[in-house]
Coordinates of C-alpha atoms and ligand atoms in Angstrom, one line a residue:
M1 CA 8.1 -74.8 34.3
T2 CA 6.2 -73.9 37.6
S3 CA 3.9 -75.9 39.4
K4 CA 3.0 -74.0 42.4
Y5 CA -0.5 -72.0 41.4
K6 CA -3.7 -73.3 42.2
Q7 CA -7.0 -71.9 42.1
Q8 CA -7.9 -69.3 45.0
R9 CA -9.5 -66.5 46.0
W10 CA -7.1 -62.8 45.2
S11 CA -5.9 -60.8 47.9
L12 CA -6.6 -57.2 48.0
D13 CA -3.9 -56.7 50.4
A14 CA -1.8 -54.0 48.3
L15 CA -4.7 -52.0 48.4
F16 CA -6.4 -51.7 51.8
P17 CA -5.7 -54.4 54.4
G18 CA -9.6 -54.2 55.0
H19 CA -12.5 -51.3 54.8
E20 CA -12.5 -50.7 58.6
T21 CA -8.4 -50.3 59.0
P22 CA -7.1 -47.0 59.7
E23 CA -5.5 -47.2 56.7
F24 CA -8.9 -47.1 54.8
K25 CA -10.2 -44.5 56.8
N26 CA -6.8 -42.4 56.3
A27 CA -7.1 -43.0 52.8
M28 CA -10.7 -41.1 52.7
K29 CA -9.7 -38.3 55.2
E30 CA -6.3 -37.6 52.9
L31 CA -8.6 -37.5 49.7
E32 CA -10.8 -35.3 51.0
G33 CA -7.9 -32.9 52.1
E34 CA -6.3 -33.0 48.7
I35 CA -9.5 -32.0 47.2
A36 CA -10.3 -29.0 49.6
E37 CA -6.5 -27.5 48.6
F38 CA -7.1 -28.5 44.9
E39 CA -10.3 -26.3 45.4
K40 CA -8.1 -23.8 46.6
R41 CA -6.4 -23.4 43.1
R42 CA -9.8 -22.4 41.2
D43 CA -8.7 -18.6 40.8
E44 CA -5.5 -19.3 39.2
L45 CA -7.1 -20.8 36.4
D46 CA -6.7 -18.3 33.8
V47 CA -5.1 -16.8 30.2
E48 CA -2.4 -15.8 32.6
I49 CA -1.5 -18.8 34.3
D50 CA 2.1 -19.5 34.0
E51 CA 3.4 -23.1 32.3
S52 CA 4.8 -24.4 36.2
D53 CA 1.5 -23.7 38.2
F54 CA -0.7 -25.4 35.5
R55 CA 1.6 -28.8 35.6
E56 CA 1.6 -29.1 39.4
I57 CA -2.2 -28.4 39.2
V58 CA -2.5 -31.2 36.9
A59 CA -0.2 -33.2 39.5
E60 CA -2.5 -32.4 41.8
L61 CA -5.6 -33.9 39.7
E62 CA -3.5 -36.6 38.8
D63 CA -3.2 -37.7 42.9
I64 CA -6.6 -37.4 43.2
T65 CA -7.7 -39.5 40.8
T66 CA -4.9 -42.5 41.4
Q67 CA -6.3 -42.1 45.4
S68 CA -10.1 -42.2 44.4
N69 CA -9.1 -45.4 42.0
R70 CA -7.7 -47.3 44.9
L71 CA -10.9 -46.7 47.2
Y72 CA -13.3 -47.5 44.0
G73 CA -10.9 -50.4 43.4
Y74 CA -11.2 -51.8 46.6
A75 CA -14.7 -51.5 47.0
G76 CA -15.7 -52.6 43.7
L77 CA -13.6 -55.7 43.9
W78 CA -14.5 -56.9 47.2
F79 CA -18.0 -56.7 45.7
T80 CA -17.6 -58.9 42.9
E81 CA -15.8 -61.6 45.1
D82 CA -19.2 -61.9 46.7
T83 CA -22.0 -60.3 45.4
Q84 CA -24.4 -61.7 48.4
N85 CA -21.9 -59.9 51.0
Q86 CA -24.2 -57.0 52.3
D87 CA -21.1 -55.4 53.9
A88 CA -19.5 -55.3 50.7
Q89 CA -22.7 -54.1 49.0
A90 CA -22.8 -51.1 51.4
L91 CA -19.4 -50.2 51.0
Q92 CA -19.6 -50.1 47.4
A93 CA -22.6 -47.4 47.5
R94 CA -20.9 -45.7 50.2
I95 CA -17.6 -45.2 48.2
E96 CA -19.8 -44.2 45.0
Q97 CA -21.8 -41.8 46.9
F98 CA -18.3 -40.0 48.3
L99 CA -16.2 -40.2 45.2
V100 CA -19.1 -38.5 43.2
E101 CA -19.7 -35.5 45.7
L102 CA -15.7 -35.1 45.4
Q103 CA -15.7 -35.6 41.6
N104 CA -18.5 -32.6 41.4
K105 CA -15.5 -30.7 43.5
T106 CA -12.9 -31.0 40.9
L107 CA -15.2 -30.7 38.1
F108 CA -14.1 -26.8 37.4
F109 CA -11.2 -27.9 36.0
S110 CA -11.7 -29.4 32.9
I111 CA -14.7 -27.4 32.4
W112 CA -12.5 -24.4 32.3
W113 CA -9.8 -26.1 30.0
K114 CA -12.7 -26.9 27.4
K115 CA -13.6 -23.4 27.0
L116 CA -10.2 -21.9 27.1
D117 CA -8.7 -19.9 24.1
Q118 CA -7.0 -22.1 21.6
H119 CA -3.8 -19.8 21.7
T120 CA -3.3 -20.3 25.6
A121 CA -4.2 -24.3 25.5
E122 CA -1.3 -24.8 23.0
R123 CA 1.0 -22.8 25.2
L124 CA 0.1 -24.8 28.2
M125 CA 0.0 -28.5 26.3
A126 CA 3.3 -27.6 24.6
G127 CA 5.3 -28.5 28.0
A128 CA 2.6 -30.8 29.3
G129 CA 4.8 -33.9 28.4
D130 CA 2.8 -37.3 28.6
L131 CA -0.2 -35.3 29.8
K132 CA -0.8 -33.5 26.1
Y133 CA -2.3 -35.6 24.5
W134 CA -5.3 -36.4 27.2
L135 CA -5.3 -32.2 27.1
E136 CA -5.8 -32.3 23.6
E137 CA -8.5 -34.9 23.7
M138 CA -10.4 -33.0 26.1
R139 CA -10.7 -30.1 23.6
H140 CA -11.7 -32.2 20.6
F141 CA -15.1 -31.2 20.7
T142 CA -14.5 -27.4 21.2
P143 CA -14.9 -26.9 17.6
H144 CA -18.3 -28.4 17.1
T145 CA -19.4 -26.6 20.6
L146 CA -22.0 -23.8 20.2
S147 CA -22.1 -20.7 22.3
E148 CA -23.1 -21.0 26.0
P149 CA -26.7 -20.0 25.6
E150 CA -27.2 -22.5 22.7
E151 CA -25.5 -25.3 24.6
K152 CA -28.1 -24.4 27.1
V153 CA -31.3 -24.5 25.4
I154 CA -30.1 -28.0 23.7
N155 CA -29.3 -29.3 27.1
I156 CA -32.7 -28.1 28.1
K157 CA -34.6 -29.3 25.1
N158 CA -32.5 -32.5 24.9
V159 CA -34.0 -33.7 28.9
T160 CA -37.5 -33.7 27.2
G161 CA -36.7 -34.3 23.8
F162 CA -33.9 -37.0 22.6
S163 CA -33.3 -38.2 25.9
A164 CA -36.9 -38.4 26.5
L165 CA -37.7 -40.5 23.8
I166 CA -34.5 -42.9 24.8
T167 CA -36.5 -43.5 28.1
L168 CA -39.5 -43.5 26.4
Y169 CA -38.2 -46.8 23.9
D170 CA -36.7 -48.5 27.3
S171 CA -39.6 -48.1 29.4
I172 CA -41.8 -49.7 26.3
T173 CA -39.0 -52.7 25.7
N174 CA -38.0 -53.4 29.0
R175 CA -41.6 -54.5 29.9
Y176 CA -41.6 -56.9 27.5
T177 CA -42.1 -60.7 28.4
F178 CA -41.7 -63.3 26.0
K179 CA -43.7 -66.3 26.1
V180 CA -42.3 -70.1 24.7
E181 CA -43.2 -73.3 25.6
V182 CA -39.8 -75.2 27.0
D183 CA -39.7 -79.0 27.9
G184 CA -43.7 -78.8 27.7
K185 CA -44.1 -75.7 30.4
E186 CA -45.3 -72.5 29.0
Q187 CA -43.0 -69.7 30.1
D188 CA -42.9 -66.1 30.5
L189 CA -39.4 -65.0 30.0
T190 CA -37.3 -61.7 30.2
R191 CA -35.1 -61.2 27.0
G192 CA -32.0 -62.4 28.5
E193 CA -33.9 -65.2 29.7
L194 CA -35.2 -66.0 26.0
M195 CA -32.0 -65.4 24.0
V196 CA -30.3 -68.4 26.3
Y197 CA -32.1 -70.7 23.8
A198 CA -30.5 -69.5 20.9
R199 CA -27.9 -71.4 21.8
H200 CA -30.3 -74.8 22.5
H201 CA -29.9 -78.1 21.0
D202 CA -33.3 -78.0 20.1
P203 CA -33.8 -76.8 16.8
K204 CA -37.5 -75.9 17.1
L205 CA -37.2 -74.1 20.1
R206 CA -34.3 -72.2 18.7
A207 CA -36.9 -70.8 16.2
A208 CA -39.6 -70.9 18.7
I209 CA -37.3 -68.0 20.6
Y210 CA -36.6 -65.7 17.8
Q211 CA -40.6 -65.8 16.5
E212 CA -41.8 -64.4 19.5
L213 CA -38.8 -62.1 20.0
Y214 CA -39.8 -60.7 16.9
R215 CA -43.9 -61.2 17.6
V216 CA -43.2 -59.0 20.4
Y217 CA -40.9 -56.3 19.0
G218 CA -43.1 -56.3 15.6
D219 CA -46.4 -55.7 17.2
D220 CA -44.8 -52.4 18.4
G221 CA -42.3 -52.2 15.2
P222 CA -44.5 -48.9 13.8
I223 CA -43.7 -47.1 17.1
L224 CA -40.2 -48.4 17.9
G225 CA -39.7 -47.4 14.3
Q226 CA -41.0 -44.2 14.6
I227 CA -38.7 -43.1 17.4
Y228 CA -36.1 -44.3 15.7
Q229 CA -36.7 -42.1 12.8
T230 CA -37.4 -39.3 15.4
I231 CA -33.5 -39.7 17.4
V232 CA -32.3 -39.9 13.4
R233 CA -33.4 -36.9 12.9
D234 CA -32.3 -35.0 15.7
W235 CA -29.3 -36.2 15.5
S236 CA -28.8 -35.0 11.9
N237 CA -30.3 -31.7 13.2
E238 CA -27.9 -31.0 15.7
N239 CA -24.6 -32.6 14.7
I240 CA -24.9 -31.9 10.9
D241 CA -27.0 -28.6 10.7
L242 CA -25.9 -27.1 14.0
R243 CA -22.8 -28.3 14.8
N244 CA -21.2 -28.9 11.0
Y245 CA -19.9 -32.3 11.6
Q246 CA -19.6 -33.9 7.6
S247 CA -21.7 -36.8 8.3
P248 CA -23.5 -38.5 10.9
I249 CA -21.3 -41.3 11.8
S250 CA -18.1 -38.4 11.8
V251 CA -19.5 -37.8 15.8
R252 CA -18.6 -41.1 16.9
N253 CA -15.5 -41.3 15.2
L254 CA -14.5 -38.2 16.5
G255 CA -15.5 -39.2 19.9
N256 CA -13.3 -42.5 19.4
D257 CA -10.7 -40.5 17.9
V258 CA -10.3 -42.7 14.9
P259 CA -10.3 -40.8 11.0
D260 CA -13.4 -41.2 9.3
Q261 CA -11.3 -42.9 6.2
A262 CA -9.9 -45.6 8.5
V263 CA -13.6 -46.5 9.7
D264 CA -14.5 -46.4 6.1
A265 CA -11.9 -48.8 4.8
L266 CA -13.1 -51.1 7.9
L267 CA -16.6 -51.0 6.8
A268 CA -15.7 -51.7 3.3
V269 CA -13.6 -54.5 4.0
C270 CA -15.8 -56.4 6.5
E271 CA -18.8 -55.8 3.9
K272 CA -16.4 -57.5 0.9
N273 CA -15.5 -60.7 3.2
A274 CA -18.9 -61.7 4.5
P275 CA -18.4 -64.8 2.3
V276 CA -15.4 -66.0 5.1
F277 CA -18.2 -66.3 7.4
Q278 CA -21.1 -67.6 4.9
R279 CA -18.8 -70.9 4.4
F280 CA -18.2 -71.1 8.2
F281 CA -22.4 -70.9 8.1
E282 CA -22.3 -73.8 5.6
L283 CA -20.0 -76.1 7.3
K284 CA -21.9 -75.4 10.6
A285 CA -24.9 -76.6 8.6
R286 CA -23.0 -79.8 7.7
W287 CA -22.0 -79.9 11.1
L288 CA -25.6 -80.3 11.8
K289 CA -26.5 -82.4 9.3
I290 CA -29.3 -79.9 7.8
D291 CA -29.3 -78.7 3.9
Q292 CA -28.5 -74.7 4.7
L293 CA -28.7 -72.7 8.1
R294 CA -31.6 -71.0 9.2
R295 CA -31.1 -67.4 10.9
Y296 CA -32.4 -69.4 14.3
D297 CA -29.7 -71.5 14.2
I298 CA -26.4 -69.5 13.8
Y299 CA -25.5 -69.6 17.4
A300 CA -26.4 -73.7 17.6
P301 CA -23.9 -75.8 19.4
V302 CA -21.9 -78.4 17.5
A303 CA -20.7 -81.4 19.5
Q304 CA -18.3 -80.7 22.2
S305 CA -15.5 -82.8 23.8
D306 CA -14.7 -82.9 27.3
K307 CA -11.2 -82.4 27.8
T308 CA -10.4 -80.6 30.5
Y309 CA -7.2 -78.6 32.0
D310 CA -6.1 -78.3 35.6
F311 CA -5.4 -74.8 36.9
Q312 CA -1.5 -75.3 36.9
A313 CA -1.7 -76.9 33.4
A314 CA -3.6 -73.8 32.2
V315 CA -1.3 -71.7 33.7
D316 CA 1.4 -73.3 32.1
M317 CA 0.2 -73.4 28.9
V318 CA -1.0 -69.6 29.0
L319 CA 2.7 -68.4 30.0
D320 CA 4.6 -70.9 28.0
A321 CA 2.4 -69.1 24.8
F322 CA 3.4 -65.7 26.2
Q323 CA 7.0 -66.9 27.0
N324 CA 7.4 -68.1 23.0
F325 CA 6.4 -64.8 22.0
D326 CA 8.6 -62.5 24.7
P327 CA 9.8 -63.5 27.9
R328 CA 9.6 -60.4 29.6
V329 CA 5.4 -60.6 28.4
A330 CA 5.5 -64.0 30.1
E331 CA 7.2 -62.5 33.3
L332 CA 4.7 -59.5 33.4
A333 CA 2.0 -62.2 33.2
E334 CA 3.2 -64.5 36.0
G335 CA 3.8 -61.7 38.1
I336 CA 0.2 -61.1 38.2
I337 CA -0.6 -64.2 39.5
A338 CA 2.6 -64.5 42.3
D339 CA 0.8 -61.0 43.7
G340 CA -2.0 -63.2 44.3
H341 CA -4.3 -60.8 42.2
V342 CA -6.3 -63.8 40.4
D343 CA -9.6 -65.0 41.9
S344 CA -9.9 -68.3 40.1
E345 CA -12.1 -70.1 42.2
I346 CA -15.7 -71.0 41.5
R347 CA -17.6 -69.7 44.1
K348 CA -21.3 -69.1 45.0
G349 CA -22.4 -65.4 45.0
K350 CA -19.4 -64.5 43.2
R351 CA -19.5 -62.7 39.8
G352 CA -20.1 -64.3 36.6
G353 CA -17.7 -64.0 33.6
A354 CA -14.3 -62.6 33.7
F355 CA -12.4 -59.2 33.8
C356 CA -9.2 -57.2 34.6
W357 CA -9.0 -54.4 36.5
S358 CA -5.9 -52.1 36.4
V359 CA -6.8 -50.2 39.6
D360 CA -3.4 -48.7 40.3
K361 CA -1.1 -48.3 37.4
D362 CA 1.9 -49.1 39.8
L363 CA 0.5 -52.1 41.1
S364 CA -0.4 -55.7 39.2
P365 CA -4.2 -55.4 37.7
W366 CA -6.4 -58.0 39.1
V367 CA -8.0 -60.8 37.3
L368 CA -11.2 -62.1 38.1
L369 CA -12.1 -65.6 36.2
N370 CA -14.3 -68.5 36.8
Y371 CA -11.8 -71.1 35.7
Q372 CA -13.9 -74.4 34.9
G373 CA -11.1 -76.2 32.9
T374 CA -12.5 -76.2 29.4
A375 CA -10.1 -75.0 26.9
D376 CA -12.5 -72.0 26.5
S377 CA -11.6 -71.3 30.2
V378 CA -7.8 -71.2 29.0
A379 CA -8.3 -69.2 26.4
T380 CA -10.2 -66.6 28.7
M381 CA -7.0 -66.7 31.3
A382 CA -4.5 -65.6 28.3
H383 CA -7.6 -62.9 27.8
E384 CA -7.4 -61.0 30.8
L385 CA -3.8 -61.9 31.5
G386 CA -3.5 -60.0 28.4
H387 CA -5.4 -57.1 29.3
G388 CA -3.2 -56.7 32.6
I389 CA 0.2 -57.1 30.3
H390 CA -0.9 -53.9 28.5
A391 CA -1.6 -52.0 31.6
L392 CA 1.6 -52.9 32.8
L393 CA 3.6 -52.2 29.9
A394 CA 2.1 -48.5 29.9
Q395 CA 2.6 -48.1 33.7
D396 CA 5.2 -45.2 33.1
H397 CA 2.5 -42.8 31.8
S398 CA 0.2 -40.9 33.9
V399 CA -3.1 -42.3 35.4
F400 CA -4.6 -40.4 33.0
T401 CA -2.6 -41.7 29.5
Y402 CA -1.8 -45.2 30.4
H403 CA -5.3 -46.9 29.5
S404 CA -5.8 -47.6 26.2
S405 CA -8.7 -45.7 24.2
L406 CA -11.8 -47.9 23.5
P407 CA -10.3 -48.6 19.7
L408 CA -7.2 -50.4 21.2
A409 CA -8.7 -51.5 24.3
E410 CA -8.7 -55.5 23.1
N411 CA -5.3 -55.5 21.6
A412 CA -2.9 -57.5 24.1
S413 CA -5.8 -59.7 25.7
T414 CA -7.1 -60.5 21.9
F415 CA -3.6 -60.8 21.0
G416 CA -2.7 -63.1 23.9
E417 CA -5.8 -65.4 23.2
M418 CA -4.4 -65.8 19.6
L419 CA -1.0 -66.6 20.9
L420 CA -2.7 -69.7 23.3
I421 CA -5.2 -70.6 20.7
D422 CA -1.7 -71.2 18.4
R423 CA -0.3 -73.2 21.2
L424 CA -2.8 -75.2 21.9
L425 CA -3.7 -76.0 18.2
S426 CA 0.0 -76.9 18.0
Q427 CA -0.1 -79.5 20.1
E428 CA -3.5 -81.1 20.3
S429 CA -4.1 -83.7 17.9
D430 CA -7.7 -84.5 19.2
P431 CA -9.4 -83.2 16.2
A432 CA -12.8 -82.9 19.2
V433 CA -11.0 -80.7 20.7
R434 CA -9.3 -78.2 17.5
R435 CA -12.7 -78.5 16.3
D436 CA -14.2 -76.8 19.8
I437 CA -11.1 -74.2 20.0
L438 CA -11.7 -73.2 16.5
F439 CA -15.7 -73.1 16.4
K440 CA -15.9 -70.9 19.6
Q441 CA -13.1 -68.3 17.7
V442 CA -15.0 -67.8 14.6
D443 CA -18.0 -67.9 16.9
D444 CA -16.7 -64.9 19.0
A445 CA -15.5 -63.3 15.3
Y446 CA -18.5 -63.6 13.7
A447 CA -20.3 -62.1 16.5
T448 CA -17.9 -59.3 17.3
I449 CA -16.7 -58.2 13.5
M450 CA -19.6 -59.6 11.4
R451 CA -22.8 -58.9 13.0
Q452 CA -21.3 -55.5 14.6
S453 CA -20.1 -54.2 10.9
F454 CA -23.5 -55.1 9.3
F455 CA -25.1 -53.1 11.7
A456 CA -22.9 -50.4 11.4
L457 CA -23.8 -50.6 7.7
F458 CA -27.4 -50.6 7.8
E459 CA -26.9 -47.1 10.1
R460 CA -24.9 -45.4 7.7
E461 CA -27.7 -46.2 5.3
A462 CA -30.5 -46.1 7.5
H463 CA -29.3 -42.1 8.5
K464 CA -29.3 -41.3 4.9
M465 CA -32.7 -42.6 4.2
V466 CA -34.4 -40.8 7.0
D467 CA -33.1 -37.8 6.1
E468 CA -34.4 -38.5 2.6
G469 CA -37.9 -39.3 3.9
A470 CA -37.9 -43.0 4.2
I471 CA -40.9 -44.6 5.9
I472 CA -40.6 -47.4 8.7
N473 CA -41.4 -50.4 5.7
D474 CA -38.5 -48.8 3.9
L475 CA -36.2 -49.3 6.7
S476 CA -37.4 -52.9 7.5
E477 CA -36.6 -54.0 3.6
M478 CA -33.5 -52.1 3.3
Y479 CA -32.5 -54.3 6.8
L480 CA -33.6 -57.6 5.4
K481 CA -31.5 -56.8 2.2
N482 CA -28.4 -56.0 4.8
I483 CA -28.8 -59.0 6.5
S484 CA -29.0 -61.1 3.3
R485 CA -26.2 -59.6 1.8
Q486 CA -24.2 -60.6 4.8
F487 CA -25.6 -64.5 4.9
G488 CA -25.7 -65.0 1.6
D489 CA -27.0 -67.9 0.3
A490 CA -25.7 -69.9 3.3
V491 CA -28.1 -68.6 5.6
S492 CA -32.5 -68.4 5.2
I493 CA -34.1 -65.9 6.7
S494 CA -37.7 -65.4 7.7
D495 CA -39.4 -62.5 7.6
E496 CA -39.7 -61.8 10.9
F497 CA -36.2 -60.6 11.2
R498 CA -37.5 -57.5 9.4
W499 CA -38.3 -56.1 12.8
E500 CA -34.3 -56.9 14.2
W501 CA -33.4 -53.2 14.0
V502 CA -36.2 -52.3 16.1
S503 CA -34.5 -54.2 19.0
I504 CA -31.0 -53.1 19.2
P505 CA -30.8 -50.6 22.0
H506 CA -27.5 -49.5 20.7
F507 CA -28.9 -47.8 17.5
Y508 CA -30.7 -45.9 19.9
H509 CA -28.9 -45.2 22.9
T510 CA -25.5 -44.2 20.9
P511 CA -25.5 -44.1 17.3
F512 CA -22.9 -45.9 15.3
Y513 CA -21.4 -47.1 18.4
V514 CA -21.3 -50.9 17.5
Y515 CA -18.5 -50.7 15.0
A516 CA -15.7 -50.2 17.7
Y517 CA -16.4 -53.6 18.5
A518 CA -15.6 -55.1 15.1
F519 CA -12.8 -51.9 14.6
G520 CA -10.8 -53.8 18.0
Q521 CA -11.1 -57.3 17.2
L522 CA -10.2 -57.1 13.4
L523 CA -7.6 -54.8 14.5
V524 CA -5.7 -57.4 16.4
L525 CA -6.3 -60.0 14.2
S526 CA -4.4 -58.2 11.5
L527 CA -1.7 -57.7 13.8
Y528 CA -1.5 -61.0 14.5
K529 CA -1.2 -61.7 11.0
R530 CA 1.7 -59.4 10.8
Y531 CA 3.7 -61.4 13.6
K532 CA 2.7 -64.8 11.5
Q533 CA 4.4 -63.1 8.4
E534 CA 7.0 -61.1 9.9
G535 CA 7.8 -63.0 13.0
D536 CA 10.5 -61.9 15.6
S537 CA 10.8 -58.5 13.8
F538 CA 7.5 -57.5 14.5
R539 CA 7.6 -57.9 18.2
P540 CA 9.6 -54.7 19.1
G541 CA 6.8 -52.6 17.1
Y542 CA 4.0 -54.4 18.7
I543 CA 5.1 -54.0 22.3
K544 CA 5.6 -50.3 21.7
I545 CA 2.2 -49.9 20.6
L546 CA 1.5 -51.7 23.8
E547 CA 3.6 -49.4 25.7
A548 CA 2.1 -46.5 24.1
G549 CA -0.9 -47.1 26.5
G550 CA -3.4 -44.0 25.9
S551 CA -0.9 -41.5 25.3
K552 CA -1.8 -40.8 21.9
A553 CA -4.2 -41.0 19.2
P554 CA -4.9 -45.0 17.9
A555 CA -3.8 -44.0 14.7
A556 CA -0.8 -42.2 15.6
I557 CA 0.3 -44.9 17.8
L558 CA 0.0 -47.8 15.1
S559 CA 1.1 -45.5 12.3
E560 CA 4.5 -45.4 14.6
A561 CA 4.4 -49.4 14.2
G562 CA 4.3 -48.8 10.3
I563 CA 0.9 -49.2 10.3
D564 CA -1.9 -47.4 8.0
I565 CA -5.7 -47.9 9.7
S566 CA -6.6 -45.8 6.7
S567 CA -5.7 -48.7 4.4
Q568 CA -8.2 -51.9 3.3
V569 CA -4.9 -53.9 3.1
F570 CA -4.2 -53.9 6.5
W571 CA -7.8 -54.8 7.6
Q572 CA -8.1 -57.5 5.0
G573 CA -4.9 -59.3 7.3
G574 CA -7.2 -60.0 9.7
F575 CA -9.6 -61.7 7.8
D576 CA -7.0 -63.9 6.0
V577 CA -6.9 -65.1 9.7
I578 CA -10.3 -65.6 10.1
D579 CA -9.9 -67.5 6.7
G580 CA -7.2 -69.7 7.9
M581 CA -9.5 -70.8 10.9
V582 CA -12.5 -71.5 8.6
K583 CA -10.4 -73.6 6.2
E584 CA -8.6 -75.5 9.4
L585 CA -12.4 -76.5 10.4
E586 CA -13.4 -77.4 7.1
D587 CA -10.4 -79.8 6.5
L588 CA -11.5 -82.0 9.8
P589 CA -13.6 -85.0 9.4
I590 CA -17.4 -84.0 10.1
E591 CA -18.5 -87.0 12.9
Ligands
ZN601 ZN1 -11.6 -58.1 26.8

């Protein structure tokens, strides 16, 4: 294989040679010109508009969006390279301001489109080709939209109602500080700082931070609980009574464009498979040499091997894993690296973590890594390059439809990660390395699939109970039952966890958002299971799923590949993969 790639900074030259160059300044000027032209077409938007004029207007909007993305992408990427660079900070702020002002000038299009009568909308969509789904999706909420004066009243009252409650929740909880003793010193910590110790090796400290966390939230439990009840009532009054949604969760399902039955099937399968993770926690207790894991210990670290892989070795492994799946996939991944779009160095001031940003569908995406040489770092490389491959495979679509929608967004990334993990495990004989890789995978699967789906189950039940007049204590009791179903006998739960639900901002900000995490991850594992069963014959269908990008509804894209997301059998496949990993861990010798 290759031996030419080093850890380095990325190049943004494919976008602009610099922000003070004529190219950058011209791009801003051109964009202003294009928007001025676009605004002139406003009067053409009426029921009489013919198909070709409509297509032209949309094409102008596509150009505007592409150009905006390039400017925004350049500023954003430059800033992540060095978050301490004041010029980059200033540029990002300036571009953001510039783009918000321009976006407001094009807003009239979507407002008009959403309100357009169904007959005319269908006439225009019929000839819209690839843009059909994008246009359709914008109108999804039309059947649940009220008259203009009603919508206005809701908006006005929301400012001092729902939104005000959320702000109040944030104001109360964001000023919390948590006191714990670390290394003999009393510390005042934010929640973020506190939770770092959930992964600490000292069991006493792990217990102390959770006790402190829920002492603070519990002190305000009656108020936070009351805010929650009010938000839930508001959600029901508005969405069920006024907007005619079937159920509280249907509101979110429509936003994700996923059928209610698919979400029900997903949650039912997650609930049924709680024992898979319970076995994992029992195993973790054995590794930690304790009888039973406490809820405090679920993220406790197990021993770690110190094996590392140099950057080139990591690239070779990732490309090799992709190559085994499909040579084209490996080629696309290598293209991203060869284009110099991967920033893999560790530098002071550089943003932490990792991401993939597809700025322009016709260019290689940019990938940020902080490559540290661990197996985990290699998996992250496969994950982010997977995102990049997804974008490149879908590049023939419009700028509006090549990005996959939320439920499919983690598809190629997690799949790529699984390919790498399999490749690593098949060639790794050191049990310590195998153990680390598997523990990390199951840990992640727990946090995204199990924890989040039980959150969604709590929400579903809580919305029902509040509707029937439940008091805060009822919700806390139900929450404790929810987590004891989740953990079974594998994990002991102490009483302060009755306040965990008031500490989850998602429950307040965006009800039912959490299942999307479980949906995305389990979907990929289920697909991966099919790949293992069907081998090469699975590949063309899977590539088609990726090539579809966001050009159709998730259920439609998947059903073309013969997958029914409303079927429990399909979701069970994902748990079979996790079950396999837990079995492998169970077979490893315990040190
Ligand atoms: Zn990702």
